[in-house]
GROMACS .gro file of C-alpha atoms in nm:
model
  283
    1UNK     CA    1  -1.305  -0.607  -1.549
    2UNK     CA    2  -1.523  -0.415  -1.262
    3UNK     CA    3  -1.651  -0.074  -1.313
    4UNK     CA    4  -1.425   0.061  -1.038
    5UNK     CA    5  -1.123  -0.087  -1.222
    6UNK     CA    6  -1.213   0.053  -1.572
    7UNK     CA    7  -1.266   0.400  -1.441
    8UNK     CA    8  -0.982   0.419  -1.182
    9UNK     CA    9  -1.183   0.391  -0.867
   10UNK     CA   10  -0.963   0.119  -0.741
   11UNK     CA   11  -0.608   0.158  -0.616
   12UNK     CA   12  -0.344   0.082  -0.837
   13UNK     CA   13  -0.195  -0.183  -0.603
   14UNK     CA   14  -0.538  -0.338  -0.602
   15UNK     CA   15  -0.553  -0.367  -0.987
   16UNK     CA   16  -0.209  -0.501  -1.018
   17UNK     CA   17  -0.244  -0.736  -0.724
   18UNK     CA   18   0.039  -0.607  -0.544
   19UNK     CA   19  -0.110  -0.658  -0.197
   20UNK     CA   20  -0.376  -0.899  -0.241
   21UNK     CA   21  -0.479  -1.240  -0.495
   22UNK     CA   22  -0.788  -1.330  -0.651
   23UNK     CA   23  -0.987  -1.628  -0.579
   24UNK     CA   24  -0.910  -1.760  -0.938
   25UNK     CA   25  -0.517  -1.727  -0.891
   26UNK     CA   26  -0.514  -1.894  -0.556
   27UNK     CA   27  -0.744  -2.198  -0.682
   28UNK     CA   28  -0.542  -2.240  -0.978
   29UNK     CA   29  -0.228  -2.255  -0.785
   30UNK     CA   30  -0.366  -2.504  -0.522
   31UNK     CA   31  -0.480  -2.720  -0.806
   32UNK     CA   32  -0.158  -2.708  -0.992
   33UNK     CA   33   0.020  -2.828  -0.674
   34UNK     CA   34  -0.264  -3.089  -0.588
   35UNK     CA   35  -0.268  -3.236  -0.934
   36UNK     CA   36   0.107  -3.310  -0.944
   37UNK     CA   37   0.184  -3.391  -0.582
   38UNK     CA   38  -0.116  -3.397  -0.314
   39UNK     CA   39  -0.366  -3.614  -0.524
   40UNK     CA   40  -0.131  -3.922  -0.512
   41UNK     CA   41  -0.149  -3.917  -0.152
   42UNK     CA   42  -0.516  -3.888  -0.118
   43UNK     CA   43  -0.620  -4.133  -0.391
   44UNK     CA   44  -0.420  -4.399  -0.367
   45UNK     CA   45  -0.300  -4.617  -0.034
   46UNK     CA   46   0.004  -4.752  -0.185
   47UNK     CA   47   0.122  -4.410  -0.278
   48UNK     CA   48  -0.004  -4.260   0.046
   49UNK     CA   49   0.277  -4.372   0.244
   50UNK     CA   50   0.544  -4.268   0.031
   51UNK     CA   51   0.382  -3.902  -0.023
   52UNK     CA   52   0.314  -3.891   0.350
   53UNK     CA   53   0.654  -3.752   0.402
   54UNK     CA   54   0.569  -3.457   0.202
   55UNK     CA   55   0.219  -3.409   0.362
   56UNK     CA   56   0.338  -3.473   0.719
   57UNK     CA   57   0.601  -3.200   0.659
   58UNK     CA   58   0.326  -2.955   0.518
   59UNK     CA   59   0.097  -3.036   0.833
   60UNK     CA   60   0.352  -3.002   1.107
   61UNK     CA   61   0.612  -2.732   0.932
   62UNK     CA   62   0.413  -2.520   0.684
   63UNK     CA   63   0.070  -2.507   0.872
   64UNK     CA   64   0.194  -2.572   1.193
   65UNK     CA   65  -0.068  -2.805   1.292
   66UNK     CA   66  -0.021  -3.069   1.584
   67UNK     CA   67   0.090  -3.386   1.429
   68UNK     CA   68  -0.101  -3.588   1.657
   69UNK     CA   69  -0.446  -3.451   1.500
   70UNK     CA   70  -0.350  -3.588   1.207
   71UNK     CA   71  -0.556  -3.874   1.059
   72UNK     CA   72  -0.425  -4.211   0.981
   73UNK     CA   73  -0.357  -4.261   0.633
   74UNK     CA   74  -0.487  -4.630   0.587
   75UNK     CA   75  -0.821  -4.476   0.508
   76UNK     CA   76  -0.932  -4.265   0.198
   77UNK     CA   77  -1.159  -4.053   0.367
   78UNK     CA   78  -0.932  -3.991   0.643
   79UNK     CA   79  -0.626  -3.884   0.389
   80UNK     CA   80  -0.906  -3.645   0.219
   81UNK     CA   81  -0.962  -3.460   0.547
   82UNK     CA   82  -0.610  -3.421   0.607
   83UNK     CA   83  -0.577  -3.254   0.252
   84UNK     CA   84  -0.879  -3.067   0.324
   85UNK     CA   85  -0.759  -2.964   0.652
   86UNK     CA   86  -0.433  -2.818   0.484
   87UNK     CA   87  -0.636  -2.649   0.238
   88UNK     CA   88  -0.859  -2.484   0.487
   89UNK     CA   89  -0.560  -2.363   0.676
   90UNK     CA   90  -0.381  -2.205   0.356
   91UNK     CA   91  -0.722  -2.069   0.200
   92UNK     CA   92  -0.816  -1.877   0.583
   93UNK     CA   93  -0.474  -1.746   0.613
   94UNK     CA   94  -0.345  -1.421   0.455
   95UNK     CA   95  -0.341  -1.355   0.078
   96UNK     CA   96   0.016  -1.435   0.050
   97UNK     CA   97  -0.015  -1.753   0.223
   98UNK     CA   98  -0.062  -1.962  -0.097
   99UNK     CA   99   0.239  -1.795  -0.261
  100UNK     CA  100   0.438  -1.940   0.044
  101UNK     CA  101   0.297  -2.253   0.012
  102UNK     CA  102   0.402  -2.280  -0.372
  103UNK     CA  103   0.774  -2.192  -0.272
  104UNK     CA  104   0.762  -2.447   0.012
  105UNK     CA  105   0.670  -2.704  -0.254
  106UNK     CA  106   0.905  -2.609  -0.495
  107UNK     CA  107   1.190  -2.608  -0.250
  108UNK     CA  108   1.121  -2.921  -0.037
  109UNK     CA  109   1.343  -3.214  -0.062
  110UNK     CA  110   1.073  -3.451  -0.186
  111UNK     CA  111   0.952  -3.271  -0.478
  112UNK     CA  112   1.327  -3.242  -0.583
  113UNK     CA  113   1.387  -3.593  -0.583
  114UNK     CA  114   1.481  -3.764  -0.930
  115UNK     CA  115   1.183  -3.956  -0.954
  116UNK     CA  116   0.950  -3.666  -0.934
  117UNK     CA  117   1.109  -3.471  -1.197
  118UNK     CA  118   0.848  -3.495  -1.445
  119UNK     CA  119   0.585  -3.385  -1.190
  120UNK     CA  120   0.804  -3.118  -1.061
  121UNK     CA  121   0.874  -2.982  -1.411
  122UNK     CA  122   0.531  -2.989  -1.491
  123UNK     CA  123   0.405  -2.797  -1.190
  124UNK     CA  124   0.680  -2.519  -1.294
  125UNK     CA  125   0.525  -2.512  -1.637
  126UNK     CA  126   0.152  -2.485  -1.508
  127UNK     CA  127   0.245  -2.208  -1.251
  128UNK     CA  128   0.435  -1.986  -1.499
  129UNK     CA  129   0.120  -2.004  -1.735
  130UNK     CA  130  -0.098  -1.959  -1.428
  131UNK     CA  131   0.085  -1.651  -1.288
  132UNK     CA  132   0.102  -1.483  -1.631
  133UNK     CA  133  -0.289  -1.544  -1.728
  134UNK     CA  134  -0.407  -1.454  -1.418
  135UNK     CA  135  -0.186  -1.112  -1.426
  136UNK     CA  136  -0.020  -1.180  -1.097
  137UNK     CA  137   0.192  -0.914  -0.988
  138UNK     CA  138   0.466  -1.172  -0.939
  139UNK     CA  139   0.685  -1.434  -1.149
  140UNK     CA  140   0.853  -1.736  -1.065
  141UNK     CA  141   1.234  -1.718  -1.065
  142UNK     CA  142   1.486  -1.987  -0.942
  143UNK     CA  143   1.209  -2.113  -0.718
  144UNK     CA  144   1.111  -1.781  -0.598
  145UNK     CA  145   0.815  -1.570  -0.648
  146UNK     CA  146   0.965  -1.219  -0.739
  147UNK     CA  147   0.754  -0.909  -0.754
  148UNK     CA  148   0.748  -0.793  -1.128
  149UNK     CA  149   0.664  -0.397  -1.071
  150UNK     CA  150   0.873  -0.221  -0.799
  151UNK     CA  151   0.714  -0.006  -0.528
  152UNK     CA  152   0.888   0.287  -0.706
  153UNK     CA  153   0.712   0.210  -1.000
  154UNK     CA  154   0.386   0.167  -0.848
  155UNK     CA  155   0.435   0.507  -0.662
  156UNK     CA  156   0.499   0.671  -1.002
  157UNK     CA  157   0.146   0.543  -1.169
  158UNK     CA  158  -0.014   0.646  -0.846
  159UNK     CA  159   0.147   0.976  -0.831
  160UNK     CA  160   0.035   1.034  -1.193
  161UNK     CA  161  -0.322   0.939  -1.147
  162UNK     CA  162  -0.313   1.174  -0.834
  163UNK     CA  163  -0.152   1.461  -1.015
  164UNK     CA  164  -0.408   1.456  -1.325
  165UNK     CA  165  -0.742   1.473  -1.121
  166UNK     CA  166  -0.785   1.827  -1.318
  167UNK     CA  167  -0.657   1.701  -1.625
  168UNK     CA  168  -0.943   1.409  -1.716
  169UNK     CA  169  -0.832   1.339  -2.085
  170UNK     CA  170  -0.482   1.284  -1.933
  171UNK     CA  171  -0.623   1.056  -1.650
  172UNK     CA  172  -0.846   0.857  -1.878
  173UNK     CA  173  -0.555   0.762  -2.100
  174UNK     CA  174  -0.373   0.629  -1.809
  175UNK     CA  175  -0.646   0.449  -1.670
  176UNK     CA  176  -0.691   0.275  -1.992
  177UNK     CA  177  -0.333   0.206  -2.020
  178UNK     CA  178  -0.365   0.013  -1.625
  179UNK     CA  179  -0.684  -0.137  -1.740
  180UNK     CA  180  -0.557  -0.280  -2.076
  181UNK     CA  181  -0.210  -0.383  -1.899
  182UNK     CA  182  -0.386  -0.542  -1.609
  183UNK     CA  183  -0.709  -0.716  -1.756
  184UNK     CA  184  -0.711  -1.091  -1.652
  185UNK     CA  185  -0.930  -1.191  -1.890
  186UNK     CA  186  -0.777  -1.017  -2.250
  187UNK     CA  187  -0.473  -0.799  -2.151
  188UNK     CA  188  -0.387  -0.571  -2.455
  189UNK     CA  189  -0.033  -0.454  -2.415
  190UNK     CA  190  -0.004  -0.304  -2.758
  191UNK     CA  191  -0.284  -0.062  -2.709
  192UNK     CA  192  -0.190   0.000  -2.316
  193UNK     CA  193   0.144   0.119  -2.475
  194UNK     CA  194  -0.021   0.389  -2.715
  195UNK     CA  195  -0.266   0.480  -2.427
  196UNK     CA  196   0.059   0.560  -2.227
  197UNK     CA  197   0.195   0.791  -2.481
  198UNK     CA  198  -0.135   0.935  -2.559
  199UNK     CA  199  -0.141   1.049  -2.195
  200UNK     CA  200   0.177   1.217  -2.258
  201UNK     CA  201   0.067   1.397  -2.573
  202UNK     CA  202  -0.217   1.523  -2.371
  203UNK     CA  203  -0.052   1.661  -2.095
  204UNK     CA  204   0.194   1.841  -2.344
  205UNK     CA  205  -0.084   1.988  -2.512
  206UNK     CA  206  -0.233   2.131  -2.192
  207UNK     CA  207   0.081   2.283  -2.037
  208UNK     CA  208   0.155   2.447  -2.401
  209UNK     CA  209  -0.198   2.557  -2.425
  210UNK     CA  210  -0.200   2.435  -2.795
  211UNK     CA  211  -0.430   2.191  -2.873
  212UNK     CA  212  -0.346   2.068  -3.192
  213UNK     CA  213   0.024   2.076  -3.127
  214UNK     CA  214   0.239   1.756  -3.191
  215UNK     CA  215   0.442   1.601  -2.926
  216UNK     CA  216   0.746   1.709  -3.131
  217UNK     CA  217   0.629   2.078  -3.124
  218UNK     CA  218   0.489   2.069  -2.767
  219UNK     CA  219   0.830   1.938  -2.637
  220UNK     CA  220   1.020   2.221  -2.826
  221UNK     CA  221   0.779   2.477  -2.634
  222UNK     CA  222   0.830   2.332  -2.319
  223UNK     CA  223   1.196   2.280  -2.365
  224UNK     CA  224   1.202   2.686  -2.438
  225UNK     CA  225   0.979   2.787  -2.159
  226UNK     CA  226   1.093   2.556  -1.904
  227UNK     CA  227   1.450   2.469  -1.977
  228UNK     CA  228   1.352   2.081  -2.052
  229UNK     CA  229   1.656   1.888  -2.074
  230UNK     CA  230   1.783   1.824  -2.428
  231UNK     CA  231   1.865   1.422  -2.320
  232UNK     CA  232   1.515   1.406  -2.184
  233UNK     CA  233   1.342   1.544  -2.458
  234UNK     CA  234   1.523   1.326  -2.667
  235UNK     CA  235   1.463   1.000  -2.486
  236UNK     CA  236   1.085   1.069  -2.476
  237UNK     CA  237   1.081   1.139  -2.878
  238UNK     CA  238   1.226   0.809  -2.900
  239UNK     CA  239   0.947   0.660  -2.684
  240UNK     CA  240   0.685   0.835  -2.884
  241UNK     CA  241   0.849   0.683  -3.204
  242UNK     CA  242   0.725   0.330  -3.083
  243UNK     CA  243   0.385   0.424  -3.124
  244UNK     CA  244   0.399   0.671  -3.395
  245UNK     CA  245   0.192   0.627  -3.713
  246UNK     CA  246   0.383   0.893  -3.906
  247UNK     CA  247   0.280   0.846  -4.295
  248UNK     CA  248   0.073   0.537  -4.226
  249UNK     CA  249   0.389   0.360  -4.139
  250UNK     CA  250   0.354   0.183  -3.798
  251UNK     CA  251   0.676   0.139  -3.588
  252UNK     CA  252   0.833  -0.210  -3.577
  253UNK     CA  253   0.756  -0.275  -3.212
  254UNK     CA  254   0.392  -0.226  -3.263
  255UNK     CA  255   0.367  -0.479  -3.529
  256UNK     CA  256   0.523  -0.743  -3.305
  257UNK     CA  257   0.309  -1.007  -3.192
  258UNK     CA  258   0.515  -1.113  -2.874
  259UNK     CA  259   0.453  -0.764  -2.668
  260UNK     CA  260   0.443  -0.862  -2.306
  261UNK     CA  261   0.348  -0.723  -1.966
  262UNK     CA  262   0.712  -0.603  -1.938
  263UNK     CA  263   0.677  -0.412  -2.238
  264UNK     CA  264   0.378  -0.241  -2.163
  265UNK     CA  265   0.451  -0.187  -1.798
  266UNK     CA  266   0.776  -0.008  -1.901
  267UNK     CA  267   0.591   0.237  -2.125
  268UNK     CA  268   0.335   0.318  -1.855
  269UNK     CA  269   0.596   0.364  -1.574
  270UNK     CA  270   0.831   0.580  -1.825
  271UNK     CA  271   0.513   0.809  -1.917
  272UNK     CA  272   0.380   0.862  -1.578
  273UNK     CA  273   0.751   0.951  -1.474
  274UNK     CA  274   0.780   1.212  -1.747
  275UNK     CA  275   0.394   1.328  -1.681
  276UNK     CA  276   0.497   1.390  -1.293
  277UNK     CA  277   0.788   1.552  -1.409
  278UNK     CA  278   0.635   1.783  -1.636
  279UNK     CA  279   0.343   1.884  -1.396
  280UNK     CA  280   0.622   1.974  -1.133
  281UNK     CA  281   0.837   2.153  -1.384
  282UNK     CA  282   0.555   2.379  -1.517
  283UNK     CA  283   0.378   2.471  -1.190
   0.00000   0.00000   0.00000
């Protein structure tokens, strides 16, 4: 992860790949589609005619290229040029073009034919792995790419990072939580969760002016001084329980090996919501 991402100098949307895509992610999606379908058109003259229905449709209806400019399929070099032209068109388009192309392939009548079932299922399996490994902001549900973090959730994280500009310690915890959540080489969801709750601990100590106050004590002070709703206090205390190490006993949640992006994202958003609320409440 680059310096700008580690220390919060890169916008949240860039880190989470909301309005952009990395070269690695684009390349891997293309390669997954190519290996299951397009290579058969390119490599085999016998199969080229069968796959030409798909490739012709990509050429004319997805890429919007003139069909009469397509080269003949009888020569392998010409077929390679056709695929290269399609790739060039997609890679030189907007960042989301590869996602549009993926959905086009997944929903195409040819790829959904019974005799393509094995290739289709393998493509689905590979894409799910790729989206997860490359920390895409989108997941595949019912042949459509769905954003896994909402605009409201993004706004909460952005607001918290802005609101904590004068609270260096709090902001560092939030940046670290975001970094660990979105690290495309080695995401660490467990420690991302702990950093999120540490940010809440830090802001509570700041607003109560008690550096050694436990979260429970800090919440009680805030409740007495600012009228913190009991239900909200209880909810946050329960969230804190997920990452507490009281008496050397770690909560079962953090012992689980299957903590996911969704778990860490939930904690980050929940904690940033509370931080934003608390800063406004105590102004």
